[in-house]
Every structure is written in C-alpha cells, then in structure tokens.
Amino acid sequence: MSDDPTIFEQIITGDIPGRIVYESDTVAAFLDANPLAPGHTLVVPKEAYERLDEMPAHVATDLWAAVQELTPRIESAVDADATTIGVNNGEAAGQEVPHVHVHVVPRFEGDGGGPIHAVAGGRPDLSEGELDEIAAAIETV
Ligand code: 5GP
C-alpha cells in the first residue's frame, strides 16, 4: 500500500468505517457512502492503482470476477431489476477517488435514470474516414 493511503485503502484496513460486503486476497467491495440507489456498491482492488491500465492483469481479472459474482447478489439484496456497472477512469471522466473502483448501481423499472450512453457530452458527427483512423490508432497503439 502507498505511504498516503486512499480513502478506500483506509476502509479496507478498518481505519475508517465502511460496510464491507466482499473481501478476497486482492479485491474488496463495500457500499457507497452516497449511493445513487439502494445497494450501490464499489468493487476495488485492495491496492490503490489510480487507473485501470495500471492494475496488473491478475488483479484486473480478480476485480472483474468479483463484479460478476457480486452483481446478482446485490440485485437480489435490494430486489433490483437490473444494474448499471461502470468506472470513472480519470478525472475528466468524473473520477474523484484516485483508486480504481467499479460502481455497481442497482436499477429499477421506472427509476428515472438513463443508460450508460447518457454519461458523455454531445455525440460527435464522425465521418467514415475519421472512424477508420480512430480504429487504426486503437489497433496499433
Ligand atoms: P468516483 O467519482 O471517484 O467514481 O466515485 C467515488 C465514489 O466514492 C462516490 O460514489 C462516493 O460516494 C464514494 N465515496 C467517497 N467517499 C467515500 C467514503 O468515505 N466511503 C464510501 N463508502 N464511499 C465513499
């Protein structure tokens, strides 16, 4: 763990209170303190990596496995109809805590929320050429 522990590391070590609902060697999950819905859960690597790409592959694998295992349990606990699952990966995307965390947000029929397509700004009007260039850049980076 780093010298300056993140708030999530402090929850995991018990230095600040948190409602931990899952723990393995590499991953923990706890209820979000300011939930968007009942059951809103954060699934985190125990070690503080700021961005997704900084996590070792085995930790990323464990993290996603925990999300997959926990999601039906969370849905069942709060009788949700569905879940929205997402990561704010970097400040410009709204990340406030510099410690990777997967939001699992229970969703209910008629809850007034939107799909994940609603999170970005205005949709760009990209030409076929621009789409080809972007695809090539992603493929070759
Ligand atoms: P971000 O914007 O970084 O993706 O989300 C950070 C999340 O952490 C927010 O949903 C916020 O409510 C949650 N959070 C911030 N501080 C605490 C805390 O002390 N305890 C818990 N359980 N959640 C927190």
Short mmCIF file of C-alpha atoms and ligand atoms in Angstrom, two decimals:
data_model
loop_
_atom_site.label_atom_id
_atom_site.label_comp_id
_atom_site.label_asym_id
_atom_site.label_seq_id
_atom_site.Cartn_x
_atom_site.Cartn_y
_atom_site.Cartn_z
CA MET A 1 0.00 0.00 0.00
CA SER A 2 1.18 3.57 -0.62
CA ASP A 3 2.53 5.89 2.11
CA ASP A 4 -0.52 8.10 1.72
CA PRO A 5 -3.44 5.66 1.79
CA THR A 6 -6.55 6.44 -0.21
CA ILE A 7 -9.91 6.60 1.49
CA PHE A 8 -10.71 3.16 0.06
CA GLU A 9 -7.50 1.67 1.48
CA GLN A 10 -8.49 3.12 4.85
CA ILE A 11 -11.90 1.43 4.61
CA ILE A 12 -10.23 -1.87 3.76
CA THR A 13 -7.79 -1.64 6.68
CA GLY A 14 -10.61 -0.63 9.04
CA ASP A 15 -9.11 2.79 9.78
CA ILE A 16 -12.37 4.40 8.71
CA PRO A 17 -15.76 2.73 8.85
CA GLY A 18 -17.28 1.09 5.82
CA ARG A 19 -19.87 -1.56 5.07
CA ILE A 20 -17.63 -4.20 3.52
CA VAL A 21 -19.66 -6.84 1.67
CA TYR A 22 -16.87 -8.84 0.00
CA GLU A 23 -13.18 -9.49 0.50
CA SER A 24 -10.57 -11.69 -1.20
CA ASP A 25 -6.76 -11.52 -1.25
CA THR A 26 -6.78 -8.83 -3.94
CA VAL A 27 -10.27 -7.30 -4.05
CA ALA A 28 -12.79 -5.76 -1.66
CA ALA A 29 -16.28 -4.33 -2.06
CA PHE A 30 -18.29 -2.01 0.16
CA LEU A 31 -21.42 0.10 -0.02
CA ASP A 32 -21.02 3.58 -1.49
CA ALA A 33 -21.43 6.21 1.24
CA ASN A 34 -23.52 8.43 -1.08
CA PRO A 35 -25.50 5.83 -3.02
CA LEU A 36 -27.16 6.55 -6.35
CA ALA A 37 -29.57 3.73 -5.50
CA PRO A 38 -30.06 1.27 -2.63
CA GLY A 39 -27.28 -1.31 -2.88
CA HIS A 40 -24.85 0.94 -4.81
CA THR A 41 -21.58 -0.92 -4.28
CA LEU A 42 -17.95 -0.11 -5.06
CA VAL A 43 -15.69 -3.01 -6.05
CA VAL A 44 -11.99 -2.14 -5.71
CA PRO A 45 -8.53 -3.68 -5.90
CA LYS A 46 -7.11 -3.72 -2.36
CA GLU A 47 -4.01 -1.95 -3.61
CA ALA A 48 -4.52 1.60 -4.88
CA TYR A 49 -3.99 1.85 -8.64
CA GLU A 50 -5.31 5.13 -9.98
CA ARG A 51 -6.31 3.95 -13.45
CA LEU A 52 -7.50 0.67 -14.91
CA ASP A 53 -4.39 0.20 -17.08
CA GLU A 54 -2.11 0.43 -14.02
CA MET A 55 -3.52 -2.75 -12.49
CA PRO A 56 -1.60 -6.00 -13.00
CA ALA A 57 -3.55 -8.38 -15.23
CA HIS A 58 -4.26 -10.86 -12.42
CA VAL A 59 -5.76 -8.10 -10.26
CA ALA A 60 -7.93 -6.91 -13.16
CA THR A 61 -9.10 -10.49 -13.61
CA ASP A 62 -9.92 -10.82 -9.91
CA LEU A 63 -11.71 -7.46 -9.94
CA TRP A 64 -13.99 -8.40 -12.81
CA ALA A 65 -14.63 -11.84 -11.35
CA ALA A 66 -15.76 -10.16 -8.12
CA VAL A 67 -18.05 -7.80 -10.05
CA GLN A 68 -19.56 -10.79 -11.83
CA GLU A 69 -20.04 -12.72 -8.59
CA LEU A 70 -21.43 -9.78 -6.62
CA THR A 71 -23.83 -8.34 -9.18
CA PRO A 72 -26.59 -10.94 -8.80
CA ARG A 73 -26.17 -10.85 -5.02
CA ILE A 74 -26.57 -7.07 -5.00
CA GLU A 75 -29.59 -7.23 -7.32
CA SER A 76 -31.18 -9.87 -5.14
CA ALA A 77 -30.46 -7.98 -1.88
CA VAL A 78 -32.36 -4.89 -3.00
CA ASP A 79 -34.78 -6.60 -5.41
CA ALA A 80 -33.39 -4.68 -8.39
CA ASP A 81 -34.48 -5.26 -11.99
CA ALA A 82 -31.02 -4.59 -13.43
CA THR A 83 -27.69 -2.92 -12.76
CA THR A 84 -25.58 -0.25 -14.39
CA ILE A 85 -21.88 -1.06 -14.00
CA GLY A 86 -19.21 1.50 -14.71
CA VAL A 87 -15.83 3.04 -13.97
CA ASN A 88 -14.93 6.73 -13.95
CA ASN A 89 -11.42 6.23 -15.33
CA GLY A 90 -9.61 9.55 -14.84
CA GLU A 91 -10.55 12.99 -13.58
CA ALA A 92 -12.05 14.18 -16.88
CA ALA A 93 -14.46 11.26 -16.64
CA GLY A 94 -15.53 12.28 -13.14
CA GLN A 95 -13.16 10.14 -11.06
CA GLU A 96 -12.85 11.72 -7.62
CA VAL A 97 -11.08 8.98 -5.68
CA PRO A 98 -7.70 8.03 -7.24
CA HIS A 99 -8.16 4.34 -6.54
CA VAL A 100 -9.79 2.17 -9.21
CA HIS A 101 -13.38 1.34 -8.32
CA VAL A 102 -16.19 -0.30 -10.24
CA HIS A 103 -19.59 1.19 -9.48
CA VAL A 104 -22.37 -1.41 -9.36
CA VAL A 105 -25.59 0.61 -9.33
CA PRO A 106 -28.86 -1.28 -8.94
CA ARG A 107 -31.56 -0.17 -11.36
CA PHE A 108 -35.32 -0.40 -11.08
CA GLU A 109 -38.06 -0.22 -13.69
CA GLY A 110 -39.15 3.42 -13.90
CA ASP A 111 -36.32 4.73 -11.68
CA GLY A 112 -35.93 7.76 -13.94
CA GLY A 113 -32.27 7.06 -14.69
CA GLY A 114 -30.71 6.72 -18.13
CA PRO A 115 -28.48 4.24 -19.94
CA ILE A 116 -24.70 4.50 -19.90
CA HIS A 117 -24.95 6.35 -23.24
CA ALA A 118 -26.05 9.41 -21.26
CA VAL A 119 -22.71 9.92 -19.49
CA ALA A 120 -20.70 11.65 -22.24
CA GLY A 121 -21.22 15.12 -23.73
CA GLY A 122 -22.74 15.80 -27.16
CA ARG A 123 -22.31 12.99 -29.66
CA PRO A 124 -19.63 13.66 -32.31
CA ASP A 125 -20.54 13.54 -36.01
CA LEU A 126 -17.65 11.42 -37.32
CA SER A 127 -17.05 10.61 -40.99
CA GLU A 128 -16.25 7.08 -42.18
CA GLY A 129 -12.63 8.22 -42.66
CA GLU A 130 -12.37 9.54 -39.13
CA LEU A 131 -13.84 6.30 -37.75
CA ASP A 132 -11.26 4.32 -39.79
CA GLU A 133 -8.43 6.49 -38.42
CA ILE A 134 -9.57 6.08 -34.82
CA ALA A 135 -9.95 2.32 -35.20
CA ALA A 136 -6.47 2.07 -36.73
CA ALA A 137 -4.97 4.18 -33.92
CA ILE A 138 -6.52 1.98 -31.24
CA GLU A 139 -5.42 -1.17 -33.02
CA THR A 140 -1.79 -0.09 -33.39
CA VAL A 141 -1.09 1.78 -30.12
P1 5GP B 1 -15.85 8.46 -8.40
O1 5GP B 1 -16.48 9.78 -8.71
O2 5GP B 1 -14.41 8.62 -7.97
O3 5GP B 1 -16.04 7.45 -9.49
O4 5GP B 1 -16.67 7.88 -7.19
C1 5GP B 1 -16.24 7.90 -5.87
C2 5GP B 1 -17.34 7.30 -5.04
O5 5GP B 1 -16.84 7.08 -3.75
C3 5GP B 1 -18.58 8.18 -4.92
O6 5GP B 1 -19.71 7.47 -5.40
C4 5GP B 1 -18.66 8.47 -3.43
O7 5GP B 1 -19.98 8.49 -2.95
C5 5GP B 1 -17.87 7.34 -2.82
N1 5GP B 1 -17.20 7.69 -1.58
C6 5GP B 1 -16.47 8.80 -1.34
N2 5GP B 1 -16.01 8.78 -0.07
C7 5GP B 1 -16.44 7.62 0.48
C8 5GP B 1 -16.28 7.03 1.77
O8 5GP B 1 -15.64 7.56 2.68
N3 5GP B 1 -16.87 5.82 1.98
C9 5GP B 1 -17.58 5.19 1.00
N4 5GP B 1 -18.13 4.01 1.29
N5 5GP B 1 -17.76 5.72 -0.23
C10 5GP B 1 -17.21 6.93 -0.48
#
